[in-house]
PDB file of C-alpha atoms in Angstrom:
ATOM      1  CA  UNK A   1      -0.145  14.611   8.900  1.00  0.00           C
ATOM      2  CA  UNK A   2      -2.187  13.656  11.946  1.00  0.00           C
ATOM      3  CA  UNK A   3      -3.984  10.369  12.635  1.00  0.00           C
ATOM      4  CA  UNK A   4      -7.397  12.061  12.463  1.00  0.00           C
ATOM      5  CA  UNK A   5      -6.753  13.018   8.826  1.00  0.00           C
ATOM      6  CA  UNK A   6      -5.614   9.469   7.970  1.00  0.00           C
ATOM      7  CA  UNK A   7      -8.568   7.917   9.814  1.00  0.00           C
ATOM      8  CA  UNK A   8     -10.991  10.153   7.933  1.00  0.00           C
ATOM      9  CA  UNK A   9      -9.827   8.865   4.555  1.00  0.00           C
ATOM     10  CA  UNK A  10      -9.555   5.244   5.678  1.00  0.00           C
ATOM     11  CA  UNK A  11     -13.146   5.497   6.877  1.00  0.00           C
ATOM     12  CA  UNK A  12     -14.323   7.039   3.590  1.00  0.00           C
ATOM     13  CA  UNK A  13     -12.638   4.339   1.499  1.00  0.00           C
ATOM     14  CA  UNK A  14     -13.545   1.360   3.699  1.00  0.00           C
ATOM     15  CA  UNK A  15     -16.994   0.807   2.139  1.00  0.00           C
ATOM     16  CA  UNK A  16     -17.441  -1.569  -0.774  1.00  0.00           C
ATOM     17  CA  UNK A  17     -18.770   1.198  -3.039  1.00  0.00           C
ATOM     18  CA  UNK A  18     -16.223   3.577  -4.564  1.00  0.00           C
ATOM     19  CA  UNK A  19     -16.475   7.006  -2.932  1.00  0.00           C
ATOM     20  CA  UNK A  20     -15.838   8.933  -6.169  1.00  0.00           C
ATOM     21  CA  UNK A  21     -16.780   6.215  -8.639  1.00  0.00           C
ATOM     22  CA  UNK A  22     -14.531   4.170 -10.909  1.00  0.00           C
ATOM     23  CA  UNK A  23     -14.619   6.398 -14.007  1.00  0.00           C
ATOM     24  CA  UNK A  24     -11.773   8.888 -14.471  1.00  0.00           C
ATOM     25  CA  UNK A  25     -12.140  12.587 -13.829  1.00  0.00           C
ATOM     26  CA  UNK A  26     -13.344  14.293 -17.023  1.00  0.00           C
ATOM     27  CA  UNK A  27     -10.647  16.974 -17.097  1.00  0.00           C
ATOM     28  CA  UNK A  28      -7.877  14.438 -16.539  1.00  0.00           C
ATOM     29  CA  UNK A  29      -9.269  12.193 -19.274  1.00  0.00           C
ATOM     30  CA  UNK A  30      -9.442  15.084 -21.713  1.00  0.00           C
ATOM     31  CA  UNK A  31      -5.840  16.125 -21.001  1.00  0.00           C
ATOM     32  CA  UNK A  32      -4.226  12.667 -20.997  1.00  0.00           C
ATOM     33  CA  UNK A  33      -5.794  11.800 -24.319  1.00  0.00           C
ATOM     34  CA  UNK A  34      -3.814  14.709 -25.855  1.00  0.00           C
ATOM     35  CA  UNK A  35      -0.436  13.373 -24.691  1.00  0.00           C
ATOM     36  CA  UNK A  36       1.848  10.503 -25.612  1.00  0.00           C
ATOM     37  CA  UNK A  37       2.057   8.019 -22.753  1.00  0.00           C
ATOM     38  CA  UNK A  38       5.056   8.018 -20.425  1.00  0.00           C
ATOM     39  CA  UNK A  39       5.590   8.080 -16.664  1.00  0.00           C
ATOM     40  CA  UNK A  40       2.912   9.674 -14.470  1.00  0.00           C
ATOM     41  CA  UNK A  41       2.460  10.284 -10.745  1.00  0.00           C
ATOM     42  CA  UNK A  42      -0.901  10.586  -8.981  1.00  0.00           C
ATOM     43  CA  UNK A  43      -0.596  12.167  -5.497  1.00  0.00           C
ATOM     44  CA  UNK A  44      -3.478  11.611  -3.042  1.00  0.00           C
ATOM     45  CA  UNK A  45      -4.912   9.055  -5.467  1.00  0.00           C
ATOM     46  CA  UNK A  46      -7.495   7.478  -3.157  1.00  0.00           C
ATOM     47  CA  UNK A  47      -9.265   4.530  -4.732  1.00  0.00           C
ATOM     48  CA  UNK A  48      -7.366   4.632  -8.005  1.00  0.00           C
ATOM     49  CA  UNK A  49      -9.911   5.599 -10.661  1.00  0.00           C
ATOM     50  CA  UNK A  50      -7.571   8.030 -12.409  1.00  0.00           C
ATOM     51  CA  UNK A  51      -4.442   5.911 -12.056  1.00  0.00           C
ATOM     52  CA  UNK A  52      -6.196   2.878 -13.516  1.00  0.00           C
ATOM     53  CA  UNK A  53      -7.463   4.912 -16.463  1.00  0.00           C
ATOM     54  CA  UNK A  54      -3.948   6.204 -17.196  1.00  0.00           C
ATOM     55  CA  UNK A  55      -2.534   2.676 -17.072  1.00  0.00           C
ATOM     56  CA  UNK A  56      -5.192   1.558 -19.554  1.00  0.00           C
ATOM     57  CA  UNK A  57      -3.884   4.247 -21.930  1.00  0.00           C
ATOM     58  CA  UNK A  58      -0.370   2.810 -21.633  1.00  0.00           C
ATOM     59  CA  UNK A  59       1.119   5.099 -18.987  1.00  0.00           C
ATOM     60  CA  UNK A  60       3.594   3.750 -16.437  1.00  0.00           C
ATOM     61  CA  UNK A  61       1.682   4.745 -13.312  1.00  0.00           C
ATOM     62  CA  UNK A  62       2.881   5.609  -9.814  1.00  0.00           C
ATOM     63  CA  UNK A  63       0.461   6.735  -7.108  1.00  0.00           C
ATOM     64  CA  UNK A  64       0.418   7.420  -3.393  1.00  0.00           C
ATOM     65  CA  UNK A  65      -1.993   8.236  -0.584  1.00  0.00           C
ATOM     66  CA  UNK A  66      -2.016   8.228   3.211  1.00  0.00           C
ATOM     67  CA  UNK A  67      -4.924   5.742   3.174  1.00  0.00           C
ATOM     68  CA  UNK A  68      -4.217   2.002   3.163  1.00  0.00           C
ATOM     69  CA  UNK A  69      -7.924   1.457   2.471  1.00  0.00           C
ATOM     70  CA  UNK A  70      -7.592   3.619  -0.635  1.00  0.00           C
ATOM     71  CA  UNK A  71      -4.663   1.506  -1.854  1.00  0.00           C
ATOM     72  CA  UNK A  72      -6.620  -1.717  -1.298  1.00  0.00           C
ATOM     73  CA  UNK A  73      -9.503  -0.432  -3.421  1.00  0.00           C
ATOM     74  CA  UNK A  74      -7.126   0.882  -6.106  1.00  0.00           C
ATOM     75  CA  UNK A  75      -5.318  -2.441  -6.446  1.00  0.00           C
ATOM     76  CA  UNK A  76      -8.644  -4.280  -6.696  1.00  0.00           C
ATOM     77  CA  UNK A  77      -9.738  -1.893  -9.444  1.00  0.00           C
ATOM     78  CA  UNK A  78      -6.419  -2.359 -11.253  1.00  0.00           C
ATOM     79  CA  UNK A  79      -6.703  -6.134 -11.023  1.00  0.00           C
ATOM     80  CA  UNK A  80     -10.273  -6.046 -12.328  1.00  0.00           C
ATOM     81  CA  UNK A  81      -8.975  -4.128 -15.356  1.00  0.00           C
ATOM     82  CA  UNK A  82      -5.921  -6.379 -15.862  1.00  0.00           C
ATOM     83  CA  UNK A  83      -3.389  -3.615 -15.389  1.00  0.00           C
ATOM     84  CA  UNK A  84      -0.600  -2.868 -12.900  1.00  0.00           C
ATOM     85  CA  UNK A  85       0.048   0.339 -10.960  1.00  0.00           C
ATOM     86  CA  UNK A  86       2.746   1.130  -8.396  1.00  0.00           C
ATOM     87  CA  UNK A  87       0.867   2.402  -5.343  1.00  0.00           C
ATOM     88  CA  UNK A  88       2.597   3.480  -2.130  1.00  0.00           C
ATOM     89  CA  UNK A  89       1.079   4.449   1.209  1.00  0.00           C
ATOM     90  CA  UNK A  90       2.668   7.222   3.228  1.00  0.00           C
ATOM     91  CA  UNK A  91       3.428  10.911   3.430  1.00  0.00           C
ATOM     92  CA  UNK A  92       5.366  12.353   0.530  1.00  0.00           C
ATOM     93  CA  UNK A  93       8.626  12.938   2.392  1.00  0.00           C
ATOM     94  CA  UNK A  94       8.782   9.223   3.355  1.00  0.00           C
ATOM     95  CA  UNK A  95       8.496   8.000  -0.245  1.00  0.00           C
ATOM     96  CA  UNK A  96      11.381   7.393  -2.629  1.00  0.00           C
ATOM     97  CA  UNK A  97      10.489   9.344  -5.749  1.00  0.00           C
ATOM     98  CA  UNK A  98      13.402  10.813  -7.680  1.00  0.00           C
ATOM     99  CA  UNK A  99      14.167  14.192  -9.216  1.00  0.00           C
ATOM    100  CA  UNK A 100      12.829  14.467 -12.776  1.00  0.00           C
ATOM    101  CA  UNK A 101      11.320  10.960 -12.597  1.00  0.00           C
ATOM    102  CA  UNK A 102       7.975  11.765 -14.231  1.00  0.00           C
ATOM    103  CA  UNK A 103       6.623  13.093 -17.507  1.00  0.00           C
ATOM    104  CA  UNK A 104       3.317  14.131 -15.895  1.00  0.00           C
ATOM    105  CA  UNK A 105       2.097  14.816 -12.360  1.00  0.00           C
ATOM    106  CA  UNK A 106      -1.696  14.725 -12.077  1.00  0.00           C
ATOM    107  CA  UNK A 107      -3.207  16.497  -9.064  1.00  0.00           C
ATOM    108  CA  UNK A 108      -6.910  15.681  -9.180  1.00  0.00           C
ATOM    109  CA  UNK A 109      -8.771  16.864  -6.057  1.00  0.00           C
ATOM    110  CA  UNK A 110      -5.519  16.456  -4.135  1.00  0.00           C
ATOM    111  CA  UNK A 111      -6.564  18.670  -1.216  1.00  0.00           C
ATOM    112  CA  UNK A 112      -3.766  18.560   1.338  1.00  0.00           C
ATOM    113  CA  UNK A 113      -3.984  20.276   4.754  1.00  0.00           C
ATOM    114  CA  UNK A 114      -3.600  24.020   4.340  1.00  0.00           C
ATOM    115  CA  UNK A 115      -0.328  24.240   6.278  1.00  0.00           C
ATOM    116  CA  UNK A 116       1.511  21.887   3.917  1.00  0.00           C
ATOM    117  CA  UNK A 117      -0.217  22.179   0.540  1.00  0.00           C
ATOM    118  CA  UNK A 118       2.311  24.608  -1.001  1.00  0.00           C
ATOM    119  CA  UNK A 119       5.223  22.565   0.364  1.00  0.00           C
ATOM    120  CA  UNK A 120       3.724  19.444  -1.237  1.00  0.00           C
ATOM    121  CA  UNK A 121       3.320  21.194  -4.599  1.00  0.00           C
ATOM    122  CA  UNK A 122       6.867  22.542  -4.514  1.00  0.00           C
ATOM    123  CA  UNK A 123       8.270  19.119  -3.613  1.00  0.00           C
ATOM    124  CA  UNK A 124       6.248  17.326  -6.275  1.00  0.00           C
ATOM    125  CA  UNK A 125       7.371  19.634  -9.041  1.00  0.00           C
ATOM    126  CA  UNK A 126      11.005  18.595  -8.453  1.00  0.00           C
ATOM    127  CA  UNK A 127       9.958  15.088  -9.517  1.00  0.00           C
ATOM    128  CA  UNK A 128       8.805  16.403 -12.909  1.00  0.00           C
ATOM    129  CA  UNK A 129      11.231  16.477 -15.823  1.00  0.00           C
ATOM    130  CA  UNK A 130      11.836  19.545 -17.977  1.00  0.00           C
ATOM    131  CA  UNK A 131       9.008  19.876 -20.542  1.00  0.00           C
ATOM    132  CA  UNK A 132       6.803  17.666 -18.353  1.00  0.00           C
ATOM    133  CA  UNK A 133       3.247  18.603 -17.456  1.00  0.00           C
ATOM    134  CA  UNK A 134       1.238  19.365 -14.326  1.00  0.00           C
ATOM    135  CA  UNK A 135      -2.466  18.535 -14.740  1.00  0.00           C
ATOM    136  CA  UNK A 136      -4.485  20.008 -11.870  1.00  0.00           C
ATOM    137  CA  UNK A 137      -8.147  20.203 -10.939  1.00  0.00           C
ATOM    138  CA  UNK A 138      -9.356  20.998  -7.431  1.00  0.00           C
ATOM    139  CA  UNK A 139     -11.958  23.130  -5.699  1.00  0.00           C
ATOM    140  CA  UNK A 140     -11.517  26.906  -5.686  1.00  0.00           C
ATOM    141  CA  UNK A 141     -12.045  29.217  -2.720  1.00  0.00           C
ATOM    142  CA  UNK A 142     -15.342  30.268  -4.286  1.00  0.00           C
ATOM    143  CA  UNK A 143     -16.529  26.669  -3.889  1.00  0.00           C
ATOM    144  CA  UNK A 144     -17.663  27.388  -0.319  1.00  0.00           C
ATOM    145  CA  UNK A 145     -20.645  29.239  -1.833  1.00  0.00           C
ATOM    146  CA  UNK A 146     -21.631  26.111  -3.765  1.00  0.00           C
ATOM    147  CA  UNK A 147     -21.293  23.852  -0.702  1.00  0.00           C
ATOM    148  CA  UNK A 148     -23.578  26.189   1.239  1.00  0.00           C
ATOM    149  CA  UNK A 149     -26.287  25.445  -1.334  1.00  0.00           C
ATOM    150  CA  UNK A 150     -25.539  21.725  -1.871  1.00  0.00           C
ATOM    151  CA  UNK A 151     -23.224  19.804   0.449  1.00  0.00           C
ATOM    152  CA  UNK A 152     -23.397  16.745  -1.842  1.00  0.00           C
ATOM    153  CA  UNK A 153     -20.927  18.451  -4.168  1.00  0.00           C
ATOM    154  CA  UNK A 154     -18.224  17.757  -1.571  1.00  0.00           C
ATOM    155  CA  UNK A 155     -14.925  19.467  -0.896  1.00  0.00           C
ATOM    156  CA  UNK A 156     -13.016  20.883   2.097  1.00  0.00           C
ATOM    157  CA  UNK A 157     -15.027  23.201   4.323  1.00  0.00           C
ATOM    158  CA  UNK A 158     -12.137  25.510   5.270  1.00  0.00           C
ATOM    159  CA  UNK A 159     -11.142  28.174   2.778  1.00  0.00           C
ATOM    160  CA  UNK A 160      -7.415  27.685   3.428  1.00  0.00           C
ATOM    161  CA  UNK A 161      -7.569  24.153   1.966  1.00  0.00           C
ATOM    162  CA  UNK A 162      -9.182  25.462  -1.233  1.00  0.00           C
ATOM    163  CA  UNK A 163      -7.239  27.005  -4.123  1.00  0.00           C
ATOM    164  CA  UNK A 164      -6.885  30.275  -5.983  1.00  0.00           C
ATOM    165  CA  UNK A 165      -5.289  31.085  -9.330  1.00  0.00           C
ATOM    166  CA  UNK A 166      -2.704  33.167  -7.459  1.00  0.00           C
ATOM    167  CA  UNK A 167      -1.695  30.202  -5.287  1.00  0.00           C
ATOM    168  CA  UNK A 168      -1.145  28.005  -8.338  1.00  0.00           C
ATOM    169  CA  UNK A 169       0.943  30.722  -9.996  1.00  0.00           C
ATOM    170  CA  UNK A 170       3.008  31.005  -6.804  1.00  0.00           C
ATOM    171  CA  UNK A 171       3.466  27.250  -6.303  1.00  0.00           C
ATOM    172  CA  UNK A 172       4.372  26.551  -9.942  1.00  0.00           C
ATOM    173  CA  UNK A 173       6.229  29.685 -11.118  1.00  0.00           C
ATOM    174  CA  UNK A 174       8.500  28.176 -13.767  1.00  0.00           C
ATOM    175  CA  UNK A 175       5.832  26.848 -16.094  1.00  0.00           C
ATOM    176  CA  UNK A 176       4.424  27.706 -19.465  1.00  0.00           C
ATOM    177  CA  UNK A 177       0.736  28.143 -18.668  1.00  0.00           C
ATOM    178  CA  UNK A 178      -1.325  26.183 -21.165  1.00  0.00           C
ATOM    179  CA  UNK A 179      -4.541  26.558 -19.175  1.00  0.00           C
ATOM    180  CA  UNK A 180      -5.278  28.278 -15.871  1.00  0.00           C
ATOM    181  CA  UNK A 181      -8.831  29.229 -14.972  1.00  0.00           C
ATOM    182  CA  UNK A 182     -11.484  29.262 -12.291  1.00  0.00           C
ATOM    183  CA  UNK A 183     -14.569  27.529 -13.661  1.00  0.00           C
ATOM    184  CA  UNK A 184     -18.038  26.404 -12.638  1.00  0.00           C
ATOM    185  CA  UNK A 185     -18.534  22.738 -13.483  1.00  0.00           C
ATOM    186  CA  UNK A 186     -21.120  20.015 -12.911  1.00  0.00           C
ATOM    187  CA  UNK A 187     -19.724  17.026 -11.031  1.00  0.00           C
ATOM    188  CA  UNK A 188     -21.078  13.497 -11.119  1.00  0.00           C
ATOM    189  CA  UNK A 189     -18.394  11.394  -9.447  1.00  0.00           C
ATOM    190  CA  UNK A 190     -19.540   8.568  -7.185  1.00  0.00           C
ATOM    191  CA  UNK A 191     -21.120   9.275  -3.806  1.00  0.00           C
ATOM    192  CA  UNK A 192     -19.329  12.471  -2.783  1.00  0.00           C
ATOM    193  CA  UNK A 193     -18.942  14.758  -5.831  1.00  0.00           C
ATOM    194  CA  UNK A 194     -22.405  15.587  -7.148  1.00  0.00           C
ATOM    195  CA  UNK A 195     -23.698  18.939  -8.363  1.00  0.00           C
ATOM    196  CA  UNK A 196     -22.348  22.325  -9.386  1.00  0.00           C
ATOM    197  CA  UNK A 197     -19.021  23.430  -7.992  1.00  0.00           C
ATOM    198  CA  UNK A 198     -16.211  25.886  -8.582  1.00  0.00           C
ATOM    199  CA  UNK A 199     -12.771  24.565  -9.508  1.00  0.00           C
ATOM    200  CA  UNK A 200      -9.318  25.722 -10.474  1.00  0.00           C
ATOM    201  CA  UNK A 201      -8.014  24.001 -13.593  1.00  0.00           C
ATOM    202  CA  UNK A 202      -4.342  24.196 -14.521  1.00  0.00           C
ATOM    203  CA  UNK A 203      -2.197  22.630 -17.207  1.00  0.00           C
ATOM    204  CA  UNK A 204       1.397  23.760 -17.097  1.00  0.00           C
ATOM    205  CA  UNK A 205       4.540  22.727 -18.979  1.00  0.00           C
ATOM    206  CA  UNK A 206       7.771  22.871 -16.985  1.00  0.00           C
ATOM    207  CA  UNK A 207      10.375  25.212 -18.445  1.00  0.00           C
TER     208      UNK A 207
END
């Protein structure tokens, strides 16, 4: 991943205010509250709002991001809530996660560069145990239409970095599909996710 990409996220997370707020993502919250707590991994976790929420529910939380500024904010948020999360900074292939380490992997607006996003998904799913869950929400390819109307809703501006149902089916083939849909939602998350958008939502159980 190039320095420009890293610098972009360090810049976004360097302000005192939280870019996407401190409350958890609604879809993640809804899904985690259905499950018994265990081990969970948050890729591209940014400033930690979702990881901190999971830890408050009793999950043993691991998270990573390329942004050191994101980690700093996440650890401050964790400390303010009197909980502990394991947060690493680096690209996935440099980190020491193990096969079948996690009960859940939560990909919440984890938009990786188009050239590596499928590779990242396929690597991550090896870290998930049998009968574990993927919880996924991210912008769909249709979301470009929403950004053209309201850029405050946020999201990548290149269609290759956005998702389709077919891509999720291809990246996670050996899963019982509990939920997989393209959906219009209203976002109200901090400074950079505000307004109507189009997302892919996926909950899958590993066979």
